[in-house]
PDB file of C-alpha atoms in Angstrom:
ATOM      1  CA  UNK A 489     135.575  26.451  45.032  1.00 65.00           C
ATOM      2  CA  UNK A 490     137.502  27.518  47.883  1.00 77.00           C
ATOM      3  CA  UNK A 491     139.995  29.334  45.972  1.00 80.00           C
ATOM      4  CA  UNK A 492     137.132  31.236  44.129  1.00 82.00           C
ATOM      5  CA  UNK A 493     136.085  32.402  47.458  1.00 80.00           C
ATOM      6  CA  UNK A 494     139.411  33.584  48.472  1.00 82.00           C
ATOM      7  CA  UNK A 495     140.155  35.126  45.711  1.00 86.00           C
ATOM      8  CA  UNK A 496     136.923  37.131  44.761  1.00 88.00           C
ATOM      9  CA  UNK A 497     134.602  37.069  47.768  1.00 89.00           C
ATOM     10  CA  UNK A 498     136.627  36.757  50.952  1.00 90.00           C
ATOM     11  CA  UNK A 499     138.535  40.592  50.520  1.00 92.00           C
ATOM     12  CA  UNK A 500     134.642  42.094  50.759  1.00 93.00           C
ATOM     13  CA  UNK A 501     133.498  39.743  53.172  1.00 90.00           C
ATOM     14  CA  UNK A 502     136.153  39.868  55.972  1.00 91.00           C
ATOM     15  CA  UNK A 503     137.560  43.296  55.390  1.00 92.00           C
ATOM     16  CA  UNK A 504     135.843  46.515  56.800  1.00 91.00           C
ATOM     17  CA  UNK A 505     137.761  48.926  54.455  1.00 91.00           C
ATOM     18  CA  UNK A 506     137.105  46.678  51.266  1.00 93.00           C
ATOM     19  CA  UNK A 507     133.407  46.703  51.850  1.00 94.00           C
ATOM     20  CA  UNK A 508     133.535  50.670  52.462  1.00 94.00           C
ATOM     21  CA  UNK A 509     135.786  51.123  49.499  1.00 93.00           C
ATOM     22  CA  UNK A 510     133.375  48.903  47.311  1.00 95.00           C
ATOM     23  CA  UNK A 511     130.116  51.124  48.440  1.00 94.00           C
ATOM     24  CA  UNK A 512     131.951  54.194  47.825  1.00 93.00           C
ATOM     25  CA  UNK A 513     133.186  53.596  44.634  1.00 94.00           C
ATOM     26  CA  UNK A 514     129.770  51.719  43.453  1.00 95.00           C
ATOM     27  CA  UNK A 515     127.964  54.586  44.580  1.00 95.00           C
ATOM     28  CA  UNK A 516     130.129  56.776  42.069  1.00 94.00           C
ATOM     29  CA  UNK A 517     129.331  54.575  39.379  1.00 95.00           C
ATOM     30  CA  UNK A 518     125.680  54.855  39.857  1.00 95.00           C
ATOM     31  CA  UNK A 519     125.867  58.760  39.365  1.00 94.00           C
ATOM     32  CA  UNK A 520     129.451  59.483  37.576  1.00 94.00           C
ATOM     33  CA  UNK A 521     128.958  57.164  34.667  1.00 95.00           C
ATOM     34  CA  UNK A 522     125.751  58.472  33.182  1.00 95.00           C
ATOM     35  CA  UNK A 523     126.931  61.843  33.881  1.00 94.00           C
ATOM     36  CA  UNK A 524     130.110  60.718  31.672  1.00 93.00           C
ATOM     37  CA  UNK A 525     128.000  59.673  29.030  1.00 94.00           C
ATOM     38  CA  UNK A 526     126.158  62.673  28.350  1.00 92.00           C
ATOM     39  CA  UNK A 527     129.828  64.443  28.746  1.00 89.00           C
ATOM     40  CA  UNK A 528     131.316  62.324  25.653  1.00 89.00           C
ATOM     41  CA  UNK A 529     127.617  62.929  23.876  1.00 87.00           C
ATOM     42  CA  UNK A 530     128.457  66.902  24.001  1.00 84.00           C
ATOM     43  CA  UNK A 531     131.948  66.515  23.094  1.00 80.00           C
ATOM     44  CA  UNK A 532     133.178  67.543  26.105  1.00 75.00           C
ATOM     45  CA  UNK A 533     135.177  64.972  27.700  1.00 72.00           C
ATOM     46  CA  UNK A 534     138.402  66.905  27.912  1.00 71.00           C
ATOM     47  CA  UNK A 535     136.489  69.582  29.659  1.00 72.00           C
ATOM     48  CA  UNK A 536     135.669  66.927  32.229  1.00 76.00           C
ATOM     49  CA  UNK A 537     139.262  66.494  32.872  1.00 75.00           C
ATOM     50  CA  UNK A 538     139.778  70.242  33.500  1.00 75.00           C
ATOM     51  CA  UNK A 539     136.839  70.244  35.758  1.00 78.00           C
ATOM     52  CA  UNK A 540     138.588  67.819  37.882  1.00 79.00           C
ATOM     53  CA  UNK A 541     141.570  69.795  37.942  1.00 77.00           C
ATOM     54  CA  UNK A 542     139.321  73.111  38.836  1.00 80.00           C
ATOM     55  CA  UNK A 543     138.283  71.579  42.369  1.00 84.00           C
ATOM     56  CA  UNK A 544     141.862  71.335  43.311  1.00 84.00           C
ATOM     57  CA  UNK A 545     142.414  74.685  44.481  1.00 86.00           C
ATOM     58  CA  UNK A 546     139.425  74.760  46.515  1.00 86.00           C
ATOM     59  CA  UNK A 547     140.331  71.051  48.259  1.00 83.00           C
ATOM     60  CA  UNK A 548     143.598  72.224  48.824  1.00 82.00           C
ATOM     61  CA  UNK A 549     142.546  75.652  50.521  1.00 85.00           C
ATOM     62  CA  UNK A 550     140.344  73.319  52.774  1.00 84.00           C
ATOM     63  CA  UNK A 551     143.404  71.059  53.598  1.00 78.00           C
ATOM     64  CA  UNK A 552     145.423  74.215  54.102  1.00 78.00           C
ATOM     65  CA  UNK A 553     142.808  75.488  56.890  1.00 82.00           C
ATOM     66  CA  UNK A 554     141.711  72.061  58.445  1.00 80.00           C
ATOM     67  CA  UNK A 555     143.778  69.273  57.287  1.00 73.00           C
ATOM     68  CA  UNK A 556     142.694  66.177  55.640  1.00 70.00           C
ATOM     69  CA  UNK A 557     139.219  66.698  57.146  1.00 77.00           C
ATOM     70  CA  UNK A 558     136.210  65.536  54.712  1.00 78.00           C
ATOM     71  CA  UNK A 559     133.733  68.540  54.737  1.00 80.00           C
ATOM     72  CA  UNK A 560     136.039  71.312  54.324  1.00 84.00           C
ATOM     73  CA  UNK A 561     137.834  70.041  51.502  1.00 82.00           C
ATOM     74  CA  UNK A 562     134.533  69.114  49.943  1.00 83.00           C
ATOM     75  CA  UNK A 563     133.202  72.395  50.200  1.00 85.00           C
ATOM     76  CA  UNK A 564     136.478  74.070  49.235  1.00 87.00           C
ATOM     77  CA  UNK A 565     136.403  71.778  46.091  1.00 85.00           C
ATOM     78  CA  UNK A 566     132.820  72.455  45.150  1.00 85.00           C
ATOM     79  CA  UNK A 567     132.938  76.244  45.608  1.00 87.00           C
ATOM     80  CA  UNK A 568     136.077  76.147  43.178  1.00 87.00           C
ATOM     81  CA  UNK A 569     134.549  73.898  40.691  1.00 82.00           C
ATOM     82  CA  UNK A 570     131.424  76.121  40.560  1.00 82.00           C
ATOM     83  CA  UNK A 571     133.528  79.296  40.294  1.00 83.00           C
ATOM     84  CA  UNK A 572     135.767  77.892  37.263  1.00 81.00           C
ATOM     85  CA  UNK A 573     132.623  76.342  35.742  1.00 77.00           C
ATOM     86  CA  UNK A 574     130.807  79.802  35.658  1.00 79.00           C
ATOM     87  CA  UNK A 575     134.106  81.812  34.867  1.00 81.00           C
ATOM     88  CA  UNK A 576     134.591  79.456  31.582  1.00 78.00           C
ATOM     89  CA  UNK A 577     131.424  79.538  30.857  1.00 75.00           C
ATOM     90  CA  UNK A 578     131.010  83.349  31.244  1.00 79.00           C
ATOM     91  CA  UNK A 579     134.177  83.907  29.123  1.00 81.00           C
ATOM     92  CA  UNK A 580     133.067  81.743  26.535  1.00 77.00           C
ATOM     93  CA  UNK A 581     129.773  83.690  25.884  1.00 75.00           C
ATOM     94  CA  UNK A 582     131.429  87.037  26.553  1.00 79.00           C
ATOM     95  CA  UNK A 583     134.197  87.046  24.243  1.00 80.00           C
ATOM     96  CA  UNK A 584     135.762  85.379  21.143  1.00 73.00           C
ATOM     97  CA  UNK A 585     137.355  82.424  23.522  1.00 75.00           C
ATOM     98  CA  UNK A 586     136.035  78.983  22.860  1.00 75.00           C
ATOM     99  CA  UNK A 587     134.633  77.199  25.979  1.00 70.00           C
ATOM    100  CA  UNK A 588     137.500  74.581  25.494  1.00 70.00           C
ATOM    101  CA  UNK A 589     140.162  77.141  25.108  1.00 76.00           C
ATOM    102  CA  UNK A 590     138.438  79.158  28.468  1.00 79.00           C
ATOM    103  CA  UNK A 591     137.968  75.601  30.377  1.00 77.00           C
ATOM    104  CA  UNK A 592     141.792  75.053  29.573  1.00 77.00           C
ATOM    105  CA  UNK A 593     143.162  78.140  30.812  1.00 83.00           C
ATOM    106  CA  UNK A 594     141.262  77.800  33.896  1.00 81.00           C
ATOM    107  CA  UNK A 595     142.138  74.267  34.387  1.00 78.00           C
ATOM    108  CA  UNK A 596     145.905  75.117  34.352  1.00 82.00           C
ATOM    109  CA  UNK A 597     145.661  78.004  36.524  1.00 86.00           C
ATOM    110  CA  UNK A 598     143.636  76.133  39.194  1.00 84.00           C
ATOM    111  CA  UNK A 599     146.297  72.982  38.865  1.00 81.00           C
ATOM    112  CA  UNK A 600     149.246  75.059  39.703  1.00 86.00           C
ATOM    113  CA  UNK A 601     147.246  77.113  42.356  1.00 86.00           C
ATOM    114  CA  UNK A 602     146.047  73.814  44.195  1.00 83.00           C
ATOM    115  CA  UNK A 603     149.456  71.884  43.838  1.00 82.00           C
ATOM    116  CA  UNK A 604     151.206  75.207  45.403  1.00 85.00           C
ATOM    117  CA  UNK A 605     148.682  75.592  48.559  1.00 82.00           C
ATOM    118  CA  UNK A 606     149.059  71.806  49.120  1.00 78.00           C
ATOM    119  CA  UNK A 607     152.877  72.334  48.899  1.00 79.00           C
ATOM    120  CA  UNK A 608     152.804  75.285  51.628  1.00 78.00           C
ATOM    121  CA  UNK A 609     151.779  72.854  54.571  1.00 71.00           C
ATOM    122  CA  UNK A 610     151.518  69.389  53.242  1.00 65.00           C
ATOM    123  CA  UNK A 611     154.444  66.533  52.557  1.00 69.00           C
ATOM    124  CA  UNK A 612     154.673  64.635  49.220  1.00 70.00           C
ATOM    125  CA  UNK A 613     152.486  61.938  50.838  1.00 68.00           C
ATOM    126  CA  UNK A 614     149.263  64.578  51.718  1.00 69.00           C
ATOM    127  CA  UNK A 615     150.067  65.710  47.916  1.00 70.00           C
ATOM    128  CA  UNK A 616     149.637  62.298  46.610  1.00 75.00           C
ATOM    129  CA  UNK A 617     146.442  61.897  48.813  1.00 74.00           C
ATOM    130  CA  UNK A 618     144.879  64.983  47.391  1.00 73.00           C
ATOM    131  CA  UNK A 619     145.951  64.163  43.611  1.00 74.00           C
ATOM    132  CA  UNK A 620     145.286  60.524  43.822  1.00 75.00           C
ATOM    133  CA  UNK A 621     142.774  59.743  46.558  1.00 77.00           C
ATOM    134  CA  UNK A 622     142.409  56.962  49.121  1.00 80.00           C
ATOM    135  CA  UNK A 623     139.858  54.518  48.241  1.00 88.00           C
ATOM    136  CA  UNK A 624     140.581  52.096  51.155  1.00 86.00           C
ATOM    137  CA  UNK A 625     139.900  54.900  53.462  1.00 84.00           C
ATOM    138  CA  UNK A 626     136.943  56.031  52.962  1.00 87.00           C
ATOM    139  CA  UNK A 627     134.987  56.302  56.221  1.00 85.00           C
ATOM    140  CA  UNK A 628     131.193  56.548  57.168  1.00 87.00           C
ATOM    141  CA  UNK A 629     131.419  60.328  56.668  1.00 86.00           C
ATOM    142  CA  UNK A 630     132.612  59.893  53.049  1.00 86.00           C
ATOM    143  CA  UNK A 631     130.138  57.353  52.330  1.00 90.00           C
ATOM    144  CA  UNK A 632     127.269  59.333  53.191  1.00 90.00           C
ATOM    145  CA  UNK A 633     128.804  62.360  51.293  1.00 89.00           C
ATOM    146  CA  UNK A 634     128.918  60.126  48.004  1.00 91.00           C
ATOM    147  CA  UNK A 635     125.340  58.756  48.508  1.00 93.00           C
ATOM    148  CA  UNK A 636     124.292  62.168  48.985  1.00 93.00           C
ATOM    149  CA  UNK A 637     125.931  63.107  45.338  1.00 92.00           C
ATOM    150  CA  UNK A 638     124.264  60.158  43.861  1.00 95.00           C
ATOM    151  CA  UNK A 639     121.019  60.883  45.034  1.00 95.00           C
ATOM    152  CA  UNK A 640     120.784  64.534  44.057  1.00 94.00           C
ATOM    153  CA  UNK A 641     122.583  63.452  40.471  1.00 95.00           C
ATOM    154  CA  UNK A 642     119.800  60.582  39.739  1.00 95.00           C
ATOM    155  CA  UNK A 643     117.409  63.052  40.536  1.00 95.00           C
ATOM    156  CA  UNK A 644     118.576  65.751  38.382  1.00 93.00           C
ATOM    157  CA  UNK A 645     119.233  63.614  35.535  1.00 93.00           C
ATOM    158  CA  UNK A 646     115.623  62.643  35.977  1.00 93.00           C
ATOM    159  CA  UNK A 647     114.188  65.738  35.848  1.00 91.00           C
ATOM    160  CA  UNK A 648     116.180  67.183  33.291  1.00 88.00           C
ATOM    161  CA  UNK A 649     116.663  63.867  30.927  1.00 90.00           C
ATOM    162  CA  UNK A 650     114.960  64.855  28.093  1.00 87.00           C
ATOM    163  CA  UNK A 651     116.200  68.530  27.817  1.00 84.00           C
ATOM    164  CA  UNK A 652     119.711  67.118  28.342  1.00 86.00           C
ATOM    165  CA  UNK A 653     119.542  64.537  25.303  1.00 86.00           C
ATOM    166  CA  UNK A 654     117.772  67.816  23.583  1.00 82.00           C
ATOM    167  CA  UNK A 655     120.971  69.979  24.230  1.00 79.00           C
ATOM    168  CA  UNK A 656     123.712  67.013  23.406  1.00 78.00           C
ATOM    169  CA  UNK A 657     121.684  66.701  19.743  1.00 74.00           C
ATOM    170  CA  UNK A 658     120.989  70.198  18.958  1.00 70.00           C
ATOM    171  CA  UNK A 659     121.492  72.569  21.601  1.00 67.00           C
ATOM    172  CA  UNK A 660     120.542  75.771  18.962  1.00 66.00           C
ATOM    173  CA  UNK A 661     117.021  74.004  18.643  1.00 63.00           C
ATOM    174  CA  UNK A 662     116.483  73.602  22.397  1.00 65.00           C
ATOM    175  CA  UNK A 663     117.002  77.408  22.574  1.00 66.00           C
ATOM    176  CA  UNK A 664     114.698  78.170  19.896  1.00 67.00           C
ATOM    177  CA  UNK A 665     111.646  76.202  21.258  1.00 66.00           C
ATOM    178  CA  UNK A 666     112.396  76.557  25.219  1.00 68.00           C
ATOM    179  CA  UNK A 667     114.119  78.694  27.666  1.00 68.00           C
ATOM    180  CA  UNK A 668     115.576  75.521  29.489  1.00 67.00           C
ATOM    181  CA  UNK A 669     118.826  75.635  27.127  1.00 66.00           C
ATOM    182  CA  UNK A 670     121.253  77.774  29.121  1.00 70.00           C
ATOM    183  CA  UNK A 671     119.914  76.866  32.628  1.00 79.00           C
ATOM    184  CA  UNK A 672     120.035  72.840  31.804  1.00 82.00           C
ATOM    185  CA  UNK A 673     124.076  73.813  30.598  1.00 79.00           C
ATOM    186  CA  UNK A 674     124.396  75.257  33.882  1.00 80.00           C
ATOM    187  CA  UNK A 675     122.470  72.432  35.588  1.00 85.00           C
ATOM    188  CA  UNK A 676     124.521  69.673  34.124  1.00 86.00           C
ATOM    189  CA  UNK A 677     128.105  71.460  34.870  1.00 82.00           C
ATOM    190  CA  UNK A 678     127.094  71.428  38.756  1.00 85.00           C
ATOM    191  CA  UNK A 679     126.138  67.819  38.275  1.00 90.00           C
ATOM    192  CA  UNK A 680     129.657  67.238  36.585  1.00 88.00           C
ATOM    193  CA  UNK A 681     131.489  69.469  39.781  1.00 84.00           C
ATOM    194  CA  UNK A 682     129.362  67.315  42.470  1.00 88.00           C
ATOM    195  CA  UNK A 683     130.507  63.922  40.559  1.00 90.00           C
ATOM    196  CA  UNK A 684     133.943  64.968  40.769  1.00 87.00           C
ATOM    197  CA  UNK A 685     133.956  66.378  44.144  1.00 85.00           C
ATOM    198  CA  UNK A 686     132.641  62.884  45.032  1.00 85.00           C
ATOM    199  CA  UNK A 687     135.100  61.020  43.023  1.00 86.00           C
ATOM    200  CA  UNK A 688     137.694  63.377  44.517  1.00 82.00           C
ATOM    201  CA  UNK A 689     137.080  61.562  47.885  1.00 77.00           C
ATOM    202  CA  UNK A 690     138.171  58.077  46.411  1.00 84.00           C
ATOM    203  CA  UNK A 691     140.292  58.685  43.345  1.00 87.00           C
ATOM    204  CA  UNK A 692     141.938  62.054  43.815  1.00 80.00           C
ATOM    205  CA  UNK A 693     141.501  65.090  41.425  1.00 75.00           C
ATOM    206  CA  UNK A 694     143.702  63.416  38.986  1.00 76.00           C
ATOM    207  CA  UNK A 695     141.839  60.183  38.768  1.00 84.00           C
ATOM    208  CA  UNK A 696     138.333  60.813  39.403  1.00 86.00           C
ATOM    209  CA  UNK A 697     137.282  61.914  35.832  1.00 87.00           C
ATOM    210  CA  UNK A 698     138.779  58.262  34.997  1.00 90.00           C
ATOM    211  CA  UNK A 699     135.676  56.706  36.117  1.00 92.00           C
ATOM    212  CA  UNK A 700     133.297  58.894  34.660  1.00 92.00           C
ATOM    213  CA  UNK A 701     134.616  59.168  31.363  1.00 92.00           C
ATOM    214  CA  UNK A 702     136.276  55.527  30.488  1.00 94.00           C
ATOM    215  CA  UNK A 703     133.397  53.352  31.240  1.00 96.00           C
ATOM    216  CA  UNK A 704     131.373  55.941  28.956  1.00 94.00           C
ATOM    217  CA  UNK A 705     133.398  55.967  26.281  1.00 94.00           C
ATOM    218  CA  UNK A 706     133.419  51.962  26.266  1.00 95.00           C
ATOM    219  CA  UNK A 707     129.987  51.994  26.353  1.00 95.00           C
ATOM    220  CA  UNK A 708     129.385  53.549  23.173  1.00 93.00           C
ATOM    221  CA  UNK A 709     131.068  51.033  21.452  1.00 94.00           C
ATOM    222  CA  UNK A 710     128.231  48.595  22.313  1.00 93.00           C
ATOM    223  CA  UNK A 711     125.221  50.720  21.852  1.00 91.00           C
ATOM    224  CA  UNK A 712     123.728  54.111  20.150  1.00 87.00           C
ATOM    225  CA  UNK A 713     120.723  54.760  22.522  1.00 91.00           C
ATOM    226  CA  UNK A 714     121.482  56.895  25.558  1.00 92.00           C
ATOM    227  CA  UNK A 715     119.755  55.056  27.922  1.00 93.00           C
ATOM    228  CA  UNK A 716     121.524  51.800  27.016  1.00 94.00           C
ATOM    229  CA  UNK A 717     124.518  53.634  27.000  1.00 95.00           C
ATOM    230  CA  UNK A 718     124.107  54.819  30.495  1.00 96.00           C
ATOM    231  CA  UNK A 719     123.537  51.299  31.894  1.00 96.00           C
ATOM    232  CA  UNK A 720     126.446  49.797  29.939  1.00 96.00           C
ATOM    233  CA  UNK A 721     128.658  52.470  31.226  1.00 97.00           C
ATOM    234  CA  UNK A 722     127.621  51.835  34.788  1.00 97.00           C
ATOM    235  CA  UNK A 723     127.915  47.946  34.769  1.00 97.00           C
ATOM    236  CA  UNK A 724     131.359  48.563  33.254  1.00 97.00           C
ATOM    237  CA  UNK A 725     132.062  50.985  35.959  1.00 96.00           C
ATOM    238  CA  UNK A 726     130.829  48.697  38.560  1.00 96.00           C
ATOM    239  CA  UNK A 727     132.819  45.478  36.963  1.00 96.00           C
ATOM    240  CA  UNK A 728     136.276  47.843  36.532  1.00 96.00           C
ATOM    241  CA  UNK A 729     135.632  49.045  40.703  1.00 96.00           C
ATOM    242  CA  UNK A 730     135.470  45.164  41.659  1.00 96.00           C
ATOM    243  CA  UNK A 731     138.210  43.834  39.625  1.00 96.00           C
ATOM    244  CA  UNK A 732     140.675  47.011  40.371  1.00 95.00           C
ATOM    245  CA  UNK A 733     139.869  46.558  44.301  1.00 95.00           C
ATOM    246  CA  UNK A 734     140.692  42.805  44.112  1.00 95.00           C
ATOM    247  CA  UNK A 735     144.008  43.548  41.992  1.00 95.00           C
ATOM    248  CA  UNK A 736     144.707  46.295  44.766  1.00 93.00           C
ATOM    249  CA  UNK A 737     144.321  43.914  47.425  1.00 93.00           C
ATOM    250  CA  UNK A 738     146.027  40.575  46.029  1.00 92.00           C
ATOM    251  CA  UNK A 739     149.040  42.112  44.570  1.00 92.00           C
ATOM    252  CA  UNK A 740     149.684  45.267  46.805  1.00 90.00           C
ATOM    253  CA  UNK A 741     148.945  47.605  44.100  1.00 89.00           C
ATOM    254  CA  UNK A 742     147.644  51.298  44.700  1.00 88.00           C
ATOM    255  CA  UNK A 743     143.653  51.044  44.462  1.00 90.00           C
ATOM    256  CA  UNK A 744     142.627  54.098  42.169  1.00 90.00           C
ATOM    257  CA  UNK A 745     145.335  53.425  39.628  1.00 91.00           C
ATOM    258  CA  UNK A 746     144.232  49.826  39.290  1.00 93.00           C
ATOM    259  CA  UNK A 747     140.344  50.685  39.246  1.00 94.00           C
ATOM    260  CA  UNK A 748     141.325  53.590  36.206  1.00 94.00           C
ATOM    261  CA  UNK A 749     143.468  50.805  34.451  1.00 95.00           C
ATOM    262  CA  UNK A 750     140.866  48.196  34.629  1.00 96.00           C
ATOM    263  CA  UNK A 751     137.970  50.594  32.992  1.00 96.00           C
ATOM    264  CA  UNK A 752     141.166  51.203  30.762  1.00 95.00           C
ATOM    265  CA  UNK A 753     141.229  47.402  29.602  1.00 96.00           C
ATOM    266  CA  UNK A 754     137.418  47.099  29.311  1.00 96.00           C
ATOM    267  CA  UNK A 755     137.761  50.063  27.055  1.00 96.00           C
ATOM    268  CA  UNK A 756     140.291  48.936  24.835  1.00 95.00           C
ATOM    269  CA  UNK A 757     138.407  45.694  24.449  1.00 95.00           C
ATOM    270  CA  UNK A 758     135.612  47.382  23.343  1.00 94.00           C
ATOM    271  CA  UNK A 759     137.512  49.336  20.411  1.00 93.00           C
ATOM    272  CA  UNK A 760     138.469  45.713  19.373  1.00 92.00           C
ATOM    273  CA  UNK A 761     135.304  43.417  19.639  1.00 91.00           C
ATOM    274  CA  UNK A 762     132.508  45.983  20.233  1.00 87.00           C
ATOM    275  CA  UNK A 763     129.880  46.143  17.537  1.00 88.00           C
ATOM    276  CA  UNK A 764     130.261  49.598  16.862  1.00 86.00           C
ATOM    277  CA  UNK A 765     134.324  49.716  17.199  1.00 80.00           C
ATOM    278  CA  UNK A 766     136.678  48.217  14.756  1.00 81.00           C
ATOM    279  CA  UNK A 767     134.669  44.970  13.716  1.00 72.00           C
ATOM    280  CA  UNK A 768     131.981  47.762  12.166  1.00 67.00           C
ATOM    281  CA  UNK A 769     134.219  49.749  10.657  1.00 65.00           C
ATOM    282  CA  UNK A 770     136.066  46.829   8.923  1.00 60.00           C
ATOM    283  CA  UNK A 771     132.760  45.406   7.853  1.00 61.00           C
ATOM    284  CA  UNK A 772     131.684  48.784   6.440  1.00 60.00           C
ATOM    285  CA  UNK A 773     134.926  48.957   4.399  1.00 58.00           C
ATOM    286  CA  UNK A 774     134.370  45.630   2.938  1.00 55.00           C
ATOM    287  CA  UNK A 775     130.902  46.594   2.097  1.00 58.00           C
ATOM    288  CA  UNK A 776     131.981  49.645   0.419  1.00 55.00           C
ATOM    289  CA  UNK A 777     134.727  47.817  -1.512  1.00 57.00           C
ATOM    290  CA  UNK A 778     132.306  45.482  -2.784  1.00 53.00           C
ATOM    291  CA  UNK A 779     130.043  47.780  -4.209  1.00 53.00           C
TER     292      UNK A 779
END
């Protein structure tokens, strides 16, 4: 019993930095995992990765002007993310280029520009901080920011829930019966940017999308209902956070990658044993042969 306490509970009870890391990461799960479900259903998973890199120039500009300060880097990342989202959407609607291609172009430009800006002033350690985050160094200011983003995201999902589901299933139908189509699309992109900015505080620009997409992808193998997927994805995210932080604490591993790899393990297990994963495909194949 004492061994169980030392392994699982003691790190979060006895160390304040572990408590802040757990609280901030769990708040991210509440908002980022449901957003990841809608990204997956809209077939925009890779767009989420592109958006994660899109915030880098703004965060880097805030770092260049003010150093490793949360507010300037957050505001800069938010502005850059919104500009890239609107720019990619405008290009896809006004030209022959599809949204995924325009998003990829903006993402590559943003990534290169962000790394260049950080390199102008920072050291390799600063660049690693921006790219991979420092979840174990979250302070009260960062927790307040993440909590605010979570509240805004949950409120947005509650208000636009039906419209978001309708756009996932049939965006043309939504636009034909309602004027909410384009506004909902941009509101959703705004929620994605907000959560990536929040995730940037803990996991950096390269890994923040991992907490958004891996739990959502794992949940897809367990249920087909949207509300259930959001709940399962949030639970998977929370389990990944707890196990990743414990691995980081006991084995002296980087915390961010440990969290994302934990989510990756759950995803692979879901593929192998989930009722909508490989067993389902194998059973369908057997029934087809029997018929």
